[in-house]
Amino acid sequence: KAGVTQTPRYLIKTRGQQVTLSCSPISGHRSVSWYQQTPGQGLQFLFEYFSETQRNKGNFPGRFSGRQFSNSRSEMNVSTLELGDSALYLCASRKGGPNTGELFFGEGSRLTVL
Amino acid sequence: AQTVTQSQPEMSVQEAETVTLSCTYDTSESDYYLFWYKQPPSRQMILVIRQEAYKQQNATENRFSVNFQKAAKSFSLKISDSQLGDAAMYFCAYRSALIANNDMRFGAGTRLTVKP
């Protein structure tokens, strides 16, 4: 069974640009969560999608957005990039619904903003 | 809001020895899940062990076991017979069993070094 796949793995952008990251969950998983990981702030929750609906959102500015498609694949977008957006962005999936267990993580997309 | 605290930024253990990583959490909920995740350098995060709060018995997975103290809100991870491959960042995580508050909260992590 294929794991969670994130693309691209690495990318470099400049301030003011926007970026779109993609995540394909494990087959059969309907819930996708996104996390930002930085050395200073650790792992911070961005948002979670289930059946194309945003179920939960973390404390991030509106520049961070996401969506989920009918095949459960998810994308997150960051507009007007700032230097502080440099981070490892992790996607995680689970079967979805309440009380359904642990998250399965992808390898992450490492974003560097210059 | 639920918070997870890992008070040991770094730990070191000799190969084949035992090490315990600490984790405490703060919550007013009675039904939740606790997890330990491992993140090796430049590799993806994987689940080590999980514990349901309603279960009194401590979870074990081969060399990994937890000491879950619900009243004290403590959830430590014990690694027995440490191996070089255990070297990684270890994250303690909490997730509420309530639907509306279901995101996973992570501690700051403990970097474990295993000495040969």
mmCIF file with all atom_site columns, N, CA, C and O in Angstrom, chain B residues 3-21:
data_model
loop_
_atom_site.group_PDB
_atom_site.id
_atom_site.type_symbol
_atom_site.label_atom_id
_atom_site.label_alt_id
_atom_site.label_comp_id
_atom_site.label_asym_id
_atom_site.label_entity_id
_atom_site.label_seq_id
_atom_site.pdbx_PDB_ins_code
_atom_site.Cartn_x
_atom_site.Cartn_y
_atom_site.Cartn_z
_atom_site.occupancy
_atom_site.B_iso_or_equiv
_atom_site.pdbx_formal_charge
_atom_site.auth_seq_id
_atom_site.auth_comp_id
_atom_site.auth_asym_id
_atom_site.auth_atom_id
_atom_site.pdbx_PDB_model_num
ATOM 1  N N  . THR B 1 3  ? -2.161 21.372 25.737 1.00 0.00 ? 3  THR B N  1
ATOM 2  C CA . THR B 1 3  ? -0.741 21.583 25.458 1.00 0.00 ? 3  THR B CA 1
ATOM 3  C C  . THR B 1 3  ? 0.029  20.333 25.821 1.00 0.00 ? 3  THR B C  1
ATOM 4  O O  . THR B 1 3  ? -0.360 19.579 26.713 1.00 0.00 ? 3  THR B O  1
ATOM 5  N N  . VAL B 1 4  ? 1.115  20.140 25.096 1.00 0.00 ? 4  VAL B N  1
ATOM 6  C CA . VAL B 1 4  ? 1.981  18.987 25.326 1.00 0.00 ? 4  VAL B CA 1
ATOM 7  C C  . VAL B 1 4  ? 3.383  19.508 25.603 1.00 0.00 ? 4  VAL B C  1
ATOM 8  O O  . VAL B 1 4  ? 3.896  20.329 24.836 1.00 0.00 ? 4  VAL B O  1
ATOM 9  N N  . THR B 1 5  ? 4.003  19.017 26.658 1.00 0.00 ? 5  THR B N  1
ATOM 10 C CA . THR B 1 5  ? 5.321  19.496 27.063 1.00 0.00 ? 5  THR B CA 1
ATOM 11 C C  . THR B 1 5  ? 6.320  18.356 27.113 1.00 0.00 ? 5  THR B C  1
ATOM 12 O O  . THR B 1 5  ? 6.091  17.347 27.784 1.00 0.00 ? 5  THR B O  1
ATOM 13 N N  . GLN B 1 6  ? 7.404  18.524 26.405 1.00 0.00 ? 6  GLN B N  1
ATOM 14 C CA . GLN B 1 6  ? 8.521  17.603 26.487 1.00 0.00 ? 6  GLN B CA 1
ATOM 15 C C  . GLN B 1 6  ? 9.686  18.397 27.048 1.00 0.00 ? 6  GLN B C  1
ATOM 16 O O  . GLN B 1 6  ? 10.208 19.291 26.396 1.00 0.00 ? 6  GLN B O  1
ATOM 17 N N  . SER B 1 7  ? 10.063 18.075 28.258 1.00 0.00 ? 7  SER B N  1
ATOM 18 C CA . SER B 1 7  ? 11.029 18.899 28.997 1.00 0.00 ? 7  SER B CA 1
ATOM 19 C C  . SER B 1 7  ? 12.477 18.571 28.677 1.00 0.00 ? 7  SER B C  1
ATOM 20 O O  . SER B 1 7  ? 13.388 19.252 29.159 1.00 0.00 ? 7  SER B O  1
ATOM 21 N N  . GLN B 1 8  ? 12.688 17.541 27.879 1.00 0.00 ? 8  GLN B N  1
ATOM 22 C CA . GLN B 1 8  ? 14.067 17.117 27.559 1.00 0.00 ? 8  GLN B CA 1
ATOM 23 C C  . GLN B 1 8  ? 14.347 17.396 26.077 1.00 0.00 ? 8  GLN B C  1
ATOM 24 O O  . GLN B 1 8  ? 13.978 16.599 25.229 1.00 0.00 ? 8  GLN B O  1
ATOM 25 N N  . PRO B 1 9  ? 15.004 18.488 25.754 1.00 0.00 ? 9  PRO B N  1
ATOM 26 C CA . PRO B 1 9  ? 15.289 18.772 24.345 1.00 0.00 ? 9  PRO B CA 1
ATOM 27 C C  . PRO B 1 9  ? 16.203 17.713 23.730 1.00 0.00 ? 9  PRO B C  1
ATOM 28 O O  . PRO B 1 9  ? 16.065 17.384 22.557 1.00 0.00 ? 9  PRO B O  1
ATOM 29 N N  . GLU B 1 10 ? 17.120 17.188 24.536 1.00 0.00 ? 10 GLU B N  1
ATOM 30 C CA . GLU B 1 10 ? 18.060 16.191 24.031 1.00 0.00 ? 10 GLU B CA 1
ATOM 31 C C  . GLU B 1 10 ? 18.289 15.111 25.079 1.00 0.00 ? 10 GLU B C  1
ATOM 32 O O  . GLU B 1 10 ? 18.322 15.385 26.279 1.00 0.00 ? 10 GLU B O  1
ATOM 33 N N  . MET B 1 11 ? 18.439 13.896 24.587 1.00 0.00 ? 11 MET B N  1
ATOM 34 C CA . MET B 1 11 ? 18.770 12.762 25.459 1.00 0.00 ? 11 MET B CA 1
ATOM 35 C C  . MET B 1 11 ? 19.801 11.914 24.732 1.00 0.00 ? 11 MET B C  1
ATOM 36 O O  . MET B 1 11 ? 19.851 11.878 23.495 1.00 0.00 ? 11 MET B O  1
ATOM 37 N N  . SER B 1 12 ? 20.577 11.201 25.530 1.00 0.00 ? 12 SER B N  1
ATOM 38 C CA . SER B 1 12 ? 21.599 10.326 24.966 1.00 0.00 ? 12 SER B CA 1
ATOM 39 C C  . SER B 1 12 ? 21.541 8.987  25.690 1.00 0.00 ? 12 SER B C  1
ATOM 40 O O  . SER B 1 12 ? 21.273 8.936  26.894 1.00 0.00 ? 12 SER B O  1
ATOM 41 N N  . VAL B 1 13 ? 21.791 7.917  24.952 1.00 0.00 ? 13 VAL B N  1
ATOM 42 C CA . VAL B 1 13 ? 21.764 6.581  25.539 1.00 0.00 ? 13 VAL B CA 1
ATOM 43 C C  . VAL B 1 13 ? 22.831 5.727  24.883 1.00 0.00 ? 13 VAL B C  1
ATOM 44 O O  . VAL B 1 13 ? 23.139 5.900  23.691 1.00 0.00 ? 13 VAL B O  1
ATOM 45 N N  . GLN B 1 14 ? 23.373 4.838  25.649 1.00 0.00 ? 14 GLN B N  1
ATOM 46 C CA . GLN B 1 14 ? 24.354 3.898  25.115 1.00 0.00 ? 14 GLN B CA 1
ATOM 47 C C  . GLN B 1 14 ? 23.601 2.764  24.429 1.00 0.00 ? 14 GLN B C  1
ATOM 48 O O  . GLN B 1 14 ? 22.522 2.332  24.906 1.00 0.00 ? 14 GLN B O  1
ATOM 49 N N  . GLU B 1 15 ? 24.145 2.296  23.335 1.00 0.00 ? 15 GLU B N  1
ATOM 50 C CA . GLU B 1 15 ? 23.549 1.166  22.630 1.00 0.00 ? 15 GLU B CA 1
ATOM 51 C C  . GLU B 1 15 ? 23.327 0.022  23.616 1.00 0.00 ? 15 GLU B C  1
ATOM 52 O O  . GLU B 1 15 ? 24.172 -0.264 24.462 1.00 0.00 ? 15 GLU B O  1
ATOM 53 N N  . ALA B 1 16 ? 22.142 -0.615 23.483 1.00 0.00 ? 16 ALA B N  1
ATOM 54 C CA . ALA B 1 16 ? 21.719 -1.750 24.307 1.00 0.00 ? 16 ALA B CA 1
ATOM 55 C C  . ALA B 1 16 ? 21.189 -1.342 25.693 1.00 0.00 ? 16 ALA B C  1
ATOM 56 O O  . ALA B 1 16 ? 20.663 -2.187 26.423 1.00 0.00 ? 16 ALA B O  1
ATOM 57 N N  . GLU B 1 17 ? 21.329 -0.058 26.032 1.00 0.00 ? 17 GLU B N  1
ATOM 58 C CA . GLU B 1 17 ? 20.792 0.404  27.304 1.00 0.00 ? 17 GLU B CA 1
ATOM 59 C C  . GLU B 1 17 ? 19.338 0.850  27.155 1.00 0.00 ? 17 GLU B C  1
ATOM 60 O O  . GLU B 1 17 ? 18.777 0.830  26.048 1.00 0.00 ? 17 GLU B O  1
ATOM 61 N N  . THR B 1 18 ? 18.757 1.272  28.275 1.00 0.00 ? 18 THR B N  1
ATOM 62 C CA . THR B 1 18 ? 17.365 1.715  28.309 1.00 0.00 ? 18 THR B CA 1
ATOM 63 C C  . THR B 1 18 ? 17.300 3.218  28.538 1.00 0.00 ? 18 THR B C  1
ATOM 64 O O  . THR B 1 18 ? 18.100 3.766  29.306 1.00 0.00 ? 18 THR B O  1
ATOM 65 N N  . VAL B 1 19 ? 16.371 3.867  27.883 1.00 0.00 ? 19 VAL B N  1
ATOM 66 C CA . VAL B 1 19 ? 16.194 5.311  28.047 1.00 0.00 ? 19 VAL B CA 1
ATOM 67 C C  . VAL B 1 19 ? 14.706 5.623  28.154 1.00 0.00 ? 19 VAL B C  1
ATOM 68 O O  . VAL B 1 19 ? 13.876 4.925  27.566 1.00 0.00 ? 19 VAL B O  1
ATOM 69 N N  . THR B 1 20 ? 14.401 6.644  28.927 1.00 0.00 ? 20 THR B N  1
ATOM 70 C CA . THR B 1 20 ? 13.007 7.069  29.096 1.00 0.00 ? 20 THR B CA 1
ATOM 71 C C  . THR B 1 20 ? 12.856 8.526  28.710 1.00 0.00 ? 20 THR B C  1
ATOM 72 O O  . THR B 1 20 ? 13.583 9.392  29.207 1.00 0.00 ? 20 THR B O  1
ATOM 73 N N  . LEU B 1 21 ? 11.920 8.786  27.822 1.00 0.00 ? 21 LEU B N  1
ATOM 74 C CA . LEU B 1 21 ? 11.625 10.142 27.362 1.00 0.00 ? 21 LEU B CA 1
ATOM 75 C C  . LEU B 1 21 ? 10.340 10.616 28.055 1.00 0.00 ? 21 LEU B C  1
ATOM 76 O O  . LEU B 1 21 ? 9.357  9.873  28.110 1.00 0.00 ? 21 LEU B O  1
#
